[in-house]
Amino acid sequence: MEPLRIVESPVVVMPRDNMDTDQVIPARFLKVTDKVGLGAALFADWRYHSDGTPLPDFVLNRPEASKAQILVAGDNFGCGSSREHAAWAIRDFGFRVVISTSVADIFRNNALRNGILPVVVDPDVHAKLVASPGATVRVDLEQMTLTLPDGTQRTFAVDAFARHCLLNGVDEMGYLLAHKDAIAAFEEKR
Amino acid sequence: MDSSISNKPRTLFEKVWDAHCVRAQTADEPGILYIDLHLVHEVTSPQAFDVLRERGLPVSRPALTFATMDHSTPTTPRQPDGTWIFGDAQAEAQVRTLQRNCLDFGIELHALGDPGQGIVHVVGPEAGRTQPGMTVVCGDSHTATHGAFGALAFGIGTSEVGHVLATQCLLQRRPRTLAVRVEGRLRDGVTAKDLILALIAQIGVGGGTGHVIEYIGPAIRALSMEGRMTVCNMSIEAGARAGMIAPDETTFAWLKGRPGAPQGKAWEQALSAWRALPSDAAATYDREVVLDASRIEPMVTFGTNPGQAIPVTGLVPDPASCESASERSTLESALRYMGLRPGTPIGDVLVDVVFIGSCTNGRLSDLREAASVLRGRKVRARTLVVPGSRAVKAQAEVEGLDRVFLEAGAEWREPGCSMCIAMNGDRLEPGQACVSTSNRNFEGRQGRGGRTFLAGAGTAAASAIRGRIADPRQTYDAGENAGPAQGPTNREEG
């Protein structure tokens, strides 16, 4: 997994609450057997006409979105389906950080395993970010700080293990495999 | 197990969790949780098997792994030459990939045409593979269904599917507990689906985030196993990864004699272990919410998330009455997508399609409920009845339910997820309104531009007859409301 330490980038703002993973990537794109190029399907039904031509006003179709690495989303982001394709699509589009007032449980796990940092902030910080589309925000995972467009700094909480894995690019499969003996002993004992 | 743990009063969840901790969590590291049953389907597994191949790893415990195919599979009949007509080549390739992966890695697969095939959350319990006290996972958020048996069951992503295939374990932080106490009794004509929709309307689609729900109280105890599965299934729609119901005589009677269930002496031993699972009387939960079952009416959703539900006798809510700006904009965008005006009786909504099926309501009792409404009547909307499994289909046909559906003018299909997720070619056209017994009314869930109204099987069947959203407690005569709408409706606006 690609490590993540500091991300400094303009933010893309999608303030809608409860954006479910069916919006992040509609089910018809889940028939793939790999995870290549799913960024093209990110928010497909909001982003393209039914004939596939882009809707020019949609935020992800604006030129500045192509370089953005931080998505500011509404409350309860990523609810619904467990499809990891949602995380793959977000990462493939170029985002490394998703900021919201809350993030759904399964999406949070999927994001962390794909080098995406979900950052949960208070409503007042969120309101500032929502009011500043395109402004630059700095996320420092090592310090667990967020530097807002007005220069003020806020701290955020992140699970210690998730932080360790992201900072060092540790993948959990290798970690679990290293506990093979403990797992075998547990099976033996039951 | 650590004896210091066993003295403290514990909830059902805590007992199952503790019994599966290979290593307990610390401040710095998550726990390692052992998984008893791993359910696999074609959509969320191919990339996990690829990781195993890249790393040269076998499947750690193939005997604890059980695969079927459901999402991308056709629900139209098999051709005389034995082939199936897939929605597209990609869907067919995905199904073939699962077949190859199961063959290569030695996993039991119930493929198309196999008597054990069907929606993964219907066939797992049917086979007796889901049992009280187990940990059950699947790359599918509706894995919560299996919690109806007193199992800890939750959906995982594809990376985690790979972890379980390779190690039979997951790295997990212990979630908090939420007790949902349902007092009283459901009234006649009100079902488990109405109960869970009423709960989500009360606590919201994020109301269970970070928690495992345990459903308790007399109204839960009175539910059948199938009703309990419907309730647990939609725990994720309240944001809870898992929902659980303590096992009791209803559970044991349902399980006894199923092929995967313990037999003979092993059954007696299992029973005594299962009887120790219910939460201790003095156990406490992190949160508790209470519902009165006797106040619940048949429910239907009007919006684009499962929390936006009202009684079938209700009116579409008005954004002007919302307390916060964010609630108002959420409601406004939902009504815009659904083509509804505030204040419209939900019973005025014209229905184009009715879908009866899914892991929420595709079991035999749901089909019986729908058939009892449809018997001797004709549908006014295109109606798809899709059994949850091949076993459900076979039993429904023994009972003649297929004839009831066909004579009413409905379509009787092969088992699968079908129009719940619209991956297999069964889908709505833009603007169509569908009363659906499935679990998600998200924008485009049943096909781009489609409008989903979630409800129970009786409500769906009554709506099929009436051609508008209907109250399952009413009897609708042919011809009623056949004329043009009296007031503003979805179709005029759409």
mmCIF file with all atom_site columns, C-alpha atoms in Angstrom, chain A residues 15-23 26-36 38 43-53 55 75-76 79-85 88 102-106 108-110 113-114 159-162 164-165 171-187 189-190, chain B residues 1 19-23 27-30 32 34 36 43-44 46-47 50-52 55 57 60-61 64 72 88 90-91 93-94 97 138-141 155-160 162-163 166-173 205-206 208-211 236-237 239-241 304-305 326-327 330 333 421-423 440 442-445 448:
data_model
loop_
_atom_site.group_PDB
_atom_site.id
_atom_site.type_symbol
_atom_site.label_atom_id
_atom_site.label_alt_id
_atom_site.label_comp_id
_atom_site.label_asym_id
_atom_site.label_entity_id
_atom_site.label_seq_id
_atom_site.pdbx_PDB_ins_code
_atom_site.Cartn_x
_atom_site.Cartn_y
_atom_site.Cartn_z
_atom_site.occupancy
_atom_site.B_iso_or_equiv
_atom_site.pdbx_formal_charge
_atom_site.auth_seq_id
_atom_site.auth_comp_id
_atom_site.auth_asym_id
_atom_site.auth_atom_id
_atom_site.pdbx_PDB_model_num
ATOM 1   C CA . PRO A 1 15  ? -21.775 18.605  0.823   1.00 0.00 ? 15  PRO A CA 1
ATOM 2   C CA . ARG A 1 16  ? -24.718 16.229  0.440   1.00 0.00 ? 16  ARG A CA 1
ATOM 3   C CA . ASP A 1 17  ? -25.431 14.043  3.470   1.00 0.00 ? 17  ASP A CA 1
ATOM 4   C CA . ASN A 1 18  ? -25.717 10.237  3.256   1.00 0.00 ? 18  ASN A CA 1
ATOM 5   C CA . MET A 1 19  ? -23.897 9.823   -0.049  1.00 0.00 ? 19  MET A CA 1
ATOM 6   C CA . ASP A 1 20  ? -24.164 6.049   -0.371  1.00 0.00 ? 20  ASP A CA 1
ATOM 7   C CA . THR A 1 21  ? -21.767 3.765   -2.197  1.00 0.00 ? 21  THR A CA 1
ATOM 8   C CA . ASP A 1 22  ? -24.367 3.191   -4.919  1.00 0.00 ? 22  ASP A CA 1
ATOM 9   C CA . GLN A 1 23  ? -23.807 6.877   -5.810  1.00 0.00 ? 23  GLN A CA 1
ATOM 10  C CA . PRO A 1 26  ? -23.331 2.403   -9.357  1.00 0.00 ? 26  PRO A CA 1
ATOM 11  C CA . ALA A 1 27  ? -23.762 -1.379  -9.281  1.00 0.00 ? 27  ALA A CA 1
ATOM 12  C CA . ARG A 1 28  ? -23.511 -1.857  -13.039 1.00 0.00 ? 28  ARG A CA 1
ATOM 13  C CA . PHE A 1 29  ? -19.780 -1.072  -12.753 1.00 0.00 ? 29  PHE A CA 1
ATOM 14  C CA . LEU A 1 30  ? -19.257 -3.916  -10.264 1.00 0.00 ? 30  LEU A CA 1
ATOM 15  C CA . LYS A 1 31  ? -19.183 -6.625  -12.912 1.00 0.00 ? 31  LYS A CA 1
ATOM 16  C CA . VAL A 1 32  ? -15.430 -6.198  -13.320 1.00 0.00 ? 32  VAL A CA 1
ATOM 17  C CA . THR A 1 33  ? -13.023 -8.844  -12.070 1.00 0.00 ? 33  THR A CA 1
ATOM 18  C CA . ASP A 1 34  ? -10.159 -6.371  -11.533 1.00 0.00 ? 34  ASP A CA 1
ATOM 19  C CA . LYS A 1 35  ? -9.910  -2.883  -10.027 1.00 0.00 ? 35  LYS A CA 1
ATOM 20  C CA . VAL A 1 36  ? -8.329  -0.953  -12.861 1.00 0.00 ? 36  VAL A CA 1
ATOM 21  C CA . LEU A 1 38  ? -12.669 2.661   -11.767 1.00 0.00 ? 38  LEU A CA 1
ATOM 22  C CA . PHE A 1 43  ? -20.227 9.218   -9.156  1.00 0.00 ? 43  PHE A CA 1
ATOM 23  C CA . ALA A 1 44  ? -21.133 8.132   -12.683 1.00 0.00 ? 44  ALA A CA 1
ATOM 24  C CA . ASP A 1 45  ? -24.869 8.853   -12.485 1.00 0.00 ? 45  ASP A CA 1
ATOM 25  C CA . TRP A 1 46  ? -24.268 12.391  -11.230 1.00 0.00 ? 46  TRP A CA 1
ATOM 26  C CA . ARG A 1 47  ? -21.328 12.984  -13.528 1.00 0.00 ? 47  ARG A CA 1
ATOM 27  C CA . TYR A 1 48  ? -22.488 11.850  -16.958 1.00 0.00 ? 48  TYR A CA 1
ATOM 28  C CA . HIS A 1 49  ? -25.588 12.071  -19.122 1.00 0.00 ? 49  HIS A CA 1
ATOM 29  C CA . SER A 1 50  ? -27.147 8.695   -19.871 1.00 0.00 ? 50  SER A CA 1
ATOM 30  C CA . ASP A 1 51  ? -25.289 8.733   -23.217 1.00 0.00 ? 51  ASP A CA 1
ATOM 31  C CA . GLY A 1 52  ? -21.989 8.950   -21.344 1.00 0.00 ? 52  GLY A CA 1
ATOM 32  C CA . THR A 1 53  ? -21.146 12.596  -22.107 1.00 0.00 ? 53  THR A CA 1
ATOM 33  C CA . LEU A 1 55  ? -22.270 17.017  -17.273 1.00 0.00 ? 55  LEU A CA 1
ATOM 34  C CA . ASP A 1 75  ? -22.445 13.519  6.873   1.00 0.00 ? 75  ASP A CA 1
ATOM 35  C CA . ASN A 1 76  ? -22.559 9.671   6.924   1.00 0.00 ? 76  ASN A CA 1
ATOM 36  C CA . CYS A 1 79  ? -23.201 4.358   3.755   1.00 0.00 ? 79  CYS A CA 1
ATOM 37  C CA . GLY A 1 80  ? -24.862 1.312   2.215   1.00 0.00 ? 80  GLY A CA 1
ATOM 38  C CA . SER A 1 81  ? -23.146 -1.412  0.247   1.00 0.00 ? 81  SER A CA 1
ATOM 39  C CA . SER A 1 82  ? -19.793 -2.929  1.289   1.00 0.00 ? 82  SER A CA 1
ATOM 40  C CA . ARG A 1 83  ? -18.410 -2.642  -2.271  1.00 0.00 ? 83  ARG A CA 1
ATOM 41  C CA . GLU A 1 84  ? -14.698 -1.861  -2.031  1.00 0.00 ? 84  GLU A CA 1
ATOM 42  C CA . HIS A 1 85  ? -15.071 -0.631  -5.600  1.00 0.00 ? 85  HIS A CA 1
ATOM 43  C CA . TRP A 1 88  ? -10.974 1.872   -5.509  1.00 0.00 ? 88  TRP A CA 1
ATOM 44  C CA . SER A 1 102 ? -19.070 11.006  9.948   1.00 0.00 ? 102 SER A CA 1
ATOM 45  C CA . VAL A 1 103 ? -18.080 8.114   7.727   1.00 0.00 ? 103 VAL A CA 1
ATOM 46  C CA . ALA A 1 104 ? -19.895 4.765   7.448   1.00 0.00 ? 104 ALA A CA 1
ATOM 47  C CA . ASP A 1 105 ? -18.125 1.818   9.107   1.00 0.00 ? 105 ASP A CA 1
ATOM 48  C CA . ILE A 1 106 ? -17.508 -0.484  6.148   1.00 0.00 ? 106 ILE A CA 1
ATOM 49  C CA . ARG A 1 108 ? -13.967 3.595   6.472   1.00 0.00 ? 108 ARG A CA 1
ATOM 50  C CA . ASN A 1 109 ? -12.332 0.158   6.620   1.00 0.00 ? 109 ASN A CA 1
ATOM 51  C CA . ASN A 1 110 ? -12.239 -0.159  2.847   1.00 0.00 ? 110 ASN A CA 1
ATOM 52  C CA . ARG A 1 113 ? -6.954  -0.509  3.177   1.00 0.00 ? 113 ARG A CA 1
ATOM 53  C CA . ASN A 1 114 ? -6.541  1.423   -0.031  1.00 0.00 ? 114 ASN A CA 1
ATOM 54  C CA . ASP A 1 159 ? -7.049  4.830   15.114  1.00 0.00 ? 159 ASP A CA 1
ATOM 55  C CA . ALA A 1 160 ? -3.452  4.124   16.140  1.00 0.00 ? 160 ALA A CA 1
ATOM 56  C CA . PHE A 1 161 ? -3.108  1.004   14.028  1.00 0.00 ? 161 PHE A CA 1
ATOM 57  C CA . ALA A 1 162 ? -4.710  2.593   10.964  1.00 0.00 ? 162 ALA A CA 1
ATOM 58  C CA . HIS A 1 164 ? 0.680   3.148   11.617  1.00 0.00 ? 164 HIS A CA 1
ATOM 59  C CA . CYS A 1 165 ? -0.397  1.216   8.511   1.00 0.00 ? 165 CYS A CA 1
ATOM 60  C CA . ASP A 1 171 ? -0.768  -4.077  4.453   1.00 0.00 ? 171 ASP A CA 1
ATOM 61  C CA . GLU A 1 172 ? -2.942  -6.036  6.848   1.00 0.00 ? 172 GLU A CA 1
ATOM 62  C CA . MET A 1 173 ? -2.691  -9.309  4.988   1.00 0.00 ? 173 MET A CA 1
ATOM 63  C CA . GLY A 1 174 ? 1.009   -9.551  5.797   1.00 0.00 ? 174 GLY A CA 1
ATOM 64  C CA . TYR A 1 175 ? 0.303   -8.577  9.399   1.00 0.00 ? 175 TYR A CA 1
ATOM 65  C CA . LEU A 1 176 ? -2.321  -11.318 9.783   1.00 0.00 ? 176 LEU A CA 1
ATOM 66  C CA . LEU A 1 177 ? -0.132  -13.934 8.093   1.00 0.00 ? 177 LEU A CA 1
ATOM 67  C CA . ALA A 1 178 ? 2.568   -13.163 10.647  1.00 0.00 ? 178 ALA A CA 1
ATOM 68  C CA . HIS A 1 179 ? 0.119   -14.352 13.339  1.00 0.00 ? 179 HIS A CA 1
ATOM 69  C CA . LYS A 1 180 ? -0.314  -17.750 11.721  1.00 0.00 ? 180 LYS A CA 1
ATOM 70  C CA . ASP A 1 181 ? 0.876   -19.639 14.790  1.00 0.00 ? 181 ASP A CA 1
ATOM 71  C CA . ALA A 1 182 ? -1.486  -17.831 17.150  1.00 0.00 ? 182 ALA A CA 1
ATOM 72  C CA . ILE A 1 183 ? -4.378  -18.602 14.812  1.00 0.00 ? 183 ILE A CA 1
ATOM 73  C CA . ALA A 1 184 ? -3.402  -22.276 14.622  1.00 0.00 ? 184 ALA A CA 1
ATOM 74  C CA . ALA A 1 185 ? -3.152  -22.439 18.430  1.00 0.00 ? 185 ALA A CA 1
ATOM 75  C CA . PHE A 1 186 ? -6.609  -20.881 18.732  1.00 0.00 ? 186 PHE A CA 1
ATOM 76  C CA . GLU A 1 187 ? -8.065  -23.489 16.357  1.00 0.00 ? 187 GLU A CA 1
ATOM 77  C CA . LYS A 1 189 ? -7.807  -25.024 21.619  1.00 0.00 ? 189 LYS A CA 1
ATOM 78  C CA . ARG A 1 190 ? -11.492 -24.680 20.633  1.00 0.00 ? 190 ARG A CA 1
ATOM 79  C CA . MET B 2 1   ? -11.629 -18.189 27.344  1.00 0.00 ? 1   MET B CA 1
ATOM 80  C CA . ALA B 2 19  ? -15.274 -16.635 22.089  1.00 0.00 ? 19  ALA B CA 1
ATOM 81  C CA . HIS B 2 20  ? -13.680 -15.687 18.756  1.00 0.00 ? 20  HIS B CA 1
ATOM 82  C CA . CYS B 2 21  ? -10.815 -13.469 19.902  1.00 0.00 ? 21  CYS B CA 1
ATOM 83  C CA . VAL B 2 22  ? -7.575  -15.076 18.781  1.00 0.00 ? 22  VAL B CA 1
ATOM 84  C CA . ARG B 2 23  ? -5.967  -12.022 20.308  1.00 0.00 ? 23  ARG B CA 1
ATOM 85  C CA . ALA B 2 27  ? -4.833  0.616   22.362  1.00 0.00 ? 27  ALA B CA 1
ATOM 86  C CA . ASP B 2 28  ? -2.318  0.221   19.542  1.00 0.00 ? 28  ASP B CA 1
ATOM 87  C CA . GLU B 2 29  ? -3.616  -2.810  17.709  1.00 0.00 ? 29  GLU B CA 1
ATOM 88  C CA . PRO B 2 30  ? -7.001  -4.208  16.724  1.00 0.00 ? 30  PRO B CA 1
ATOM 89  C CA . ILE B 2 32  ? -7.771  -10.749 15.699  1.00 0.00 ? 32  ILE B CA 1
ATOM 90  C CA . TYR B 2 34  ? -11.700 -15.839 14.096  1.00 0.00 ? 34  TYR B CA 1
ATOM 91  C CA . ASP B 2 36  ? -16.521 -19.589 11.505  1.00 0.00 ? 36  ASP B CA 1
ATOM 92  C CA . VAL B 2 43  ? -19.098 -9.758  -7.269  1.00 0.00 ? 43  VAL B CA 1
ATOM 93  C CA . THR B 2 44  ? -16.800 -9.055  -4.325  1.00 0.00 ? 44  THR B CA 1
ATOM 94  C CA . PRO B 2 46  ? -12.447 -12.027 -7.829  1.00 0.00 ? 46  PRO B CA 1
ATOM 95  C CA . GLN B 2 47  ? -9.858  -9.444  -6.728  1.00 0.00 ? 47  GLN B CA 1
ATOM 96  C CA . ASP B 2 50  ? -6.141  -12.620 -7.356  1.00 0.00 ? 50  ASP B CA 1
ATOM 97  C CA . VAL B 2 51  ? -4.272  -11.532 -4.219  1.00 0.00 ? 51  VAL B CA 1
ATOM 98  C CA . LEU B 2 52  ? -4.031  -15.169 -3.091  1.00 0.00 ? 52  LEU B CA 1
ATOM 99  C CA . ARG B 2 55  ? 1.154   -14.282 -3.020  1.00 0.00 ? 55  ARG B CA 1
ATOM 100 C CA . LEU B 2 57  ? -1.395  -18.575 -0.779  1.00 0.00 ? 57  LEU B CA 1
ATOM 101 C CA . SER B 2 60  ? -6.784  -21.436 4.774   1.00 0.00 ? 60  SER B CA 1
ATOM 102 C CA . ARG B 2 61  ? -10.028 -23.281 5.651   1.00 0.00 ? 61  ARG B CA 1
ATOM 103 C CA . LEU B 2 64  ? -15.529 -23.013 6.389   1.00 0.00 ? 64  LEU B CA 1
ATOM 104 C CA . SER B 2 72  ? -24.940 -11.040 -11.797 1.00 0.00 ? 72  SER B CA 1
ATOM 105 C CA . ASP B 2 88  ? -24.006 -9.128  -20.746 1.00 0.00 ? 88  ASP B CA 1
ATOM 106 C CA . GLN B 2 90  ? -19.076 -9.086  -18.298 1.00 0.00 ? 90  GLN B CA 1
ATOM 107 C CA . ALA B 2 91  ? -21.680 -10.659 -15.992 1.00 0.00 ? 91  ALA B CA 1
ATOM 108 C CA . ALA B 2 93  ? -17.265 -13.636 -17.200 1.00 0.00 ? 93  ALA B CA 1
ATOM 109 C CA . GLN B 2 94  ? -17.700 -12.748 -13.524 1.00 0.00 ? 94  GLN B CA 1
ATOM 110 C CA . THR B 2 97  ? -14.396 -16.419 -12.666 1.00 0.00 ? 97  THR B CA 1
ATOM 111 C CA . CYS B 2 138 ? -19.330 -12.087 3.461   1.00 0.00 ? 138 CYS B CA 1
ATOM 112 C CA . GLY B 2 139 ? -18.322 -9.403  1.011   1.00 0.00 ? 139 GLY B CA 1
ATOM 113 C CA . ASP B 2 140 ? -21.850 -8.058  1.182   1.00 0.00 ? 140 ASP B CA 1
ATOM 114 C CA . SER B 2 141 ? -23.376 -5.614  3.642   1.00 0.00 ? 141 SER B CA 1
ATOM 115 C CA . GLY B 2 155 ? -20.316 -7.356  5.678   1.00 0.00 ? 155 GLY B CA 1
ATOM 116 C CA . ILE B 2 156 ? -16.688 -6.852  4.683   1.00 0.00 ? 156 ILE B CA 1
ATOM 117 C CA . GLY B 2 157 ? -14.804 -5.369  1.753   1.00 0.00 ? 157 GLY B CA 1
ATOM 118 C CA . THR B 2 158 ? -12.846 -7.349  -0.821  1.00 0.00 ? 158 THR B CA 1
ATOM 119 C CA . SER B 2 159 ? -9.489  -6.802  0.950   1.00 0.00 ? 159 SER B CA 1
ATOM 120 C CA . GLU B 2 160 ? -11.014 -8.404  4.020   1.00 0.00 ? 160 GLU B CA 1
ATOM 121 C CA . GLY B 2 162 ? -8.804  -11.900 1.012   1.00 0.00 ? 162 GLY B CA 1
ATOM 122 C CA . HIS B 2 163 ? -7.779  -11.790 4.676   1.00 0.00 ? 163 HIS B CA 1
ATOM 123 C CA . ALA B 2 166 ? -5.900  -16.550 3.586   1.00 0.00 ? 166 ALA B CA 1
ATOM 124 C CA . THR B 2 167 ? -6.074  -16.660 7.388   1.00 0.00 ? 167 THR B CA 1
ATOM 125 C CA . GLN B 2 168 ? -9.716  -17.333 8.447   1.00 0.00 ? 168 GLN B CA 1
ATOM 126 C CA . CYS B 2 169 ? -9.325  -14.168 10.537  1.00 0.00 ? 169 CYS B CA 1
ATOM 127 C CA . LEU B 2 170 ? -10.001 -10.434 10.461  1.00 0.00 ? 170 LEU B CA 1
ATOM 128 C CA . LEU B 2 171 ? -8.430  -7.501  12.241  1.00 0.00 ? 171 LEU B CA 1
ATOM 129 C CA . GLN B 2 172 ? -11.260 -5.809  14.103  1.00 0.00 ? 172 GLN B CA 1
ATOM 130 C CA . ARG B 2 173 ? -11.954 -3.125  16.640  1.00 0.00 ? 173 ARG B CA 1
ATOM 131 C CA . VAL B 2 205 ? -29.590 5.857   8.394   1.00 0.00 ? 205 VAL B CA 1
ATOM 132 C CA . GLY B 2 206 ? -26.546 6.680   10.518  1.00 0.00 ? 206 GLY B CA 1
ATOM 133 C CA . GLY B 2 208 ? -26.469 2.559   14.308  1.00 0.00 ? 208 GLY B CA 1
ATOM 134 C CA . THR B 2 209 ? -23.018 3.543   13.007  1.00 0.00 ? 209 THR B CA 1
ATOM 135 C CA . GLY B 2 210 ? -20.220 2.091   15.126  1.00 0.00 ? 210 GLY B CA 1
ATOM 136 C CA . HIS B 2 211 ? -22.624 -0.292  16.862  1.00 0.00 ? 211 HIS B CA 1
ATOM 137 C CA . ILE B 2 236 ? -26.918 -1.971  7.866   1.00 0.00 ? 236 ILE B CA 1
ATOM 138 C CA . GLU B 2 237 ? -29.523 0.490   6.554   1.00 0.00 ? 237 GLU B CA 1
ATOM 139 C CA . GLY B 2 239 ? -25.577 2.107   9.739   1.00 0.00 ? 239 GLY B CA 1
ATOM 140 C CA . ALA B 2 240 ? -24.992 -0.897  12.040  1.00 0.00 ? 240 ALA B CA 1
ATOM 141 C CA . ARG B 2 241 ? -22.727 -3.507  10.502  1.00 0.00 ? 241 ARG B CA 1
ATOM 142 C CA . THR B 2 304 ? -33.825 8.042   -1.474  1.00 0.00 ? 304 THR B CA 1
ATOM 143 C CA . ASN B 2 305 ? -32.618 6.504   1.738   1.00 0.00 ? 305 ASN B CA 1
ATOM 144 C CA . SER B 2 326 ? -29.095 20.026  5.921   1.00 0.00 ? 326 SER B CA 1
ATOM 145 C CA . GLU B 2 327 ? -32.242 17.996  6.648   1.00 0.00 ? 327 GLU B CA 1
ATOM 146 C CA . THR B 2 330 ? -31.641 16.185  1.941   1.00 0.00 ? 330 THR B CA 1
ATOM 147 C CA . SER B 2 333 ? -33.240 16.508  -3.234  1.00 0.00 ? 333 SER B CA 1
ATOM 148 C CA . ILE B 2 421 ? -29.403 -4.280  -7.389  1.00 0.00 ? 421 ILE B CA 1
ATOM 149 C CA . ALA B 2 422 ? -30.089 -4.327  -11.147 1.00 0.00 ? 422 ALA B CA 1
ATOM 150 C CA . MET B 2 423 ? -26.796 -5.949  -12.133 1.00 0.00 ? 423 MET B CA 1
ATOM 151 C CA . ARG B 2 440 ? -32.309 0.107   -0.652  1.00 0.00 ? 440 ARG B CA 1
ATOM 152 C CA . PHE B 2 442 ? -30.895 4.844   -3.173  1.00 0.00 ? 442 PHE B CA 1
ATOM 153 C CA . GLU B 2 443 ? -30.933 6.867   -6.393  1.00 0.00 ? 443 GLU B CA 1
ATOM 154 C CA . GLY B 2 444 ? -30.512 4.552   -9.351  1.00 0.00 ? 444 GLY B CA 1
ATOM 155 C CA . ARG B 2 445 ? -30.338 1.422   -7.205  1.00 0.00 ? 445 ARG B CA 1
ATOM 156 C CA . ARG B 2 448 ? -30.597 4.684   -13.493 1.00 0.00 ? 448 ARG B CA 1
#
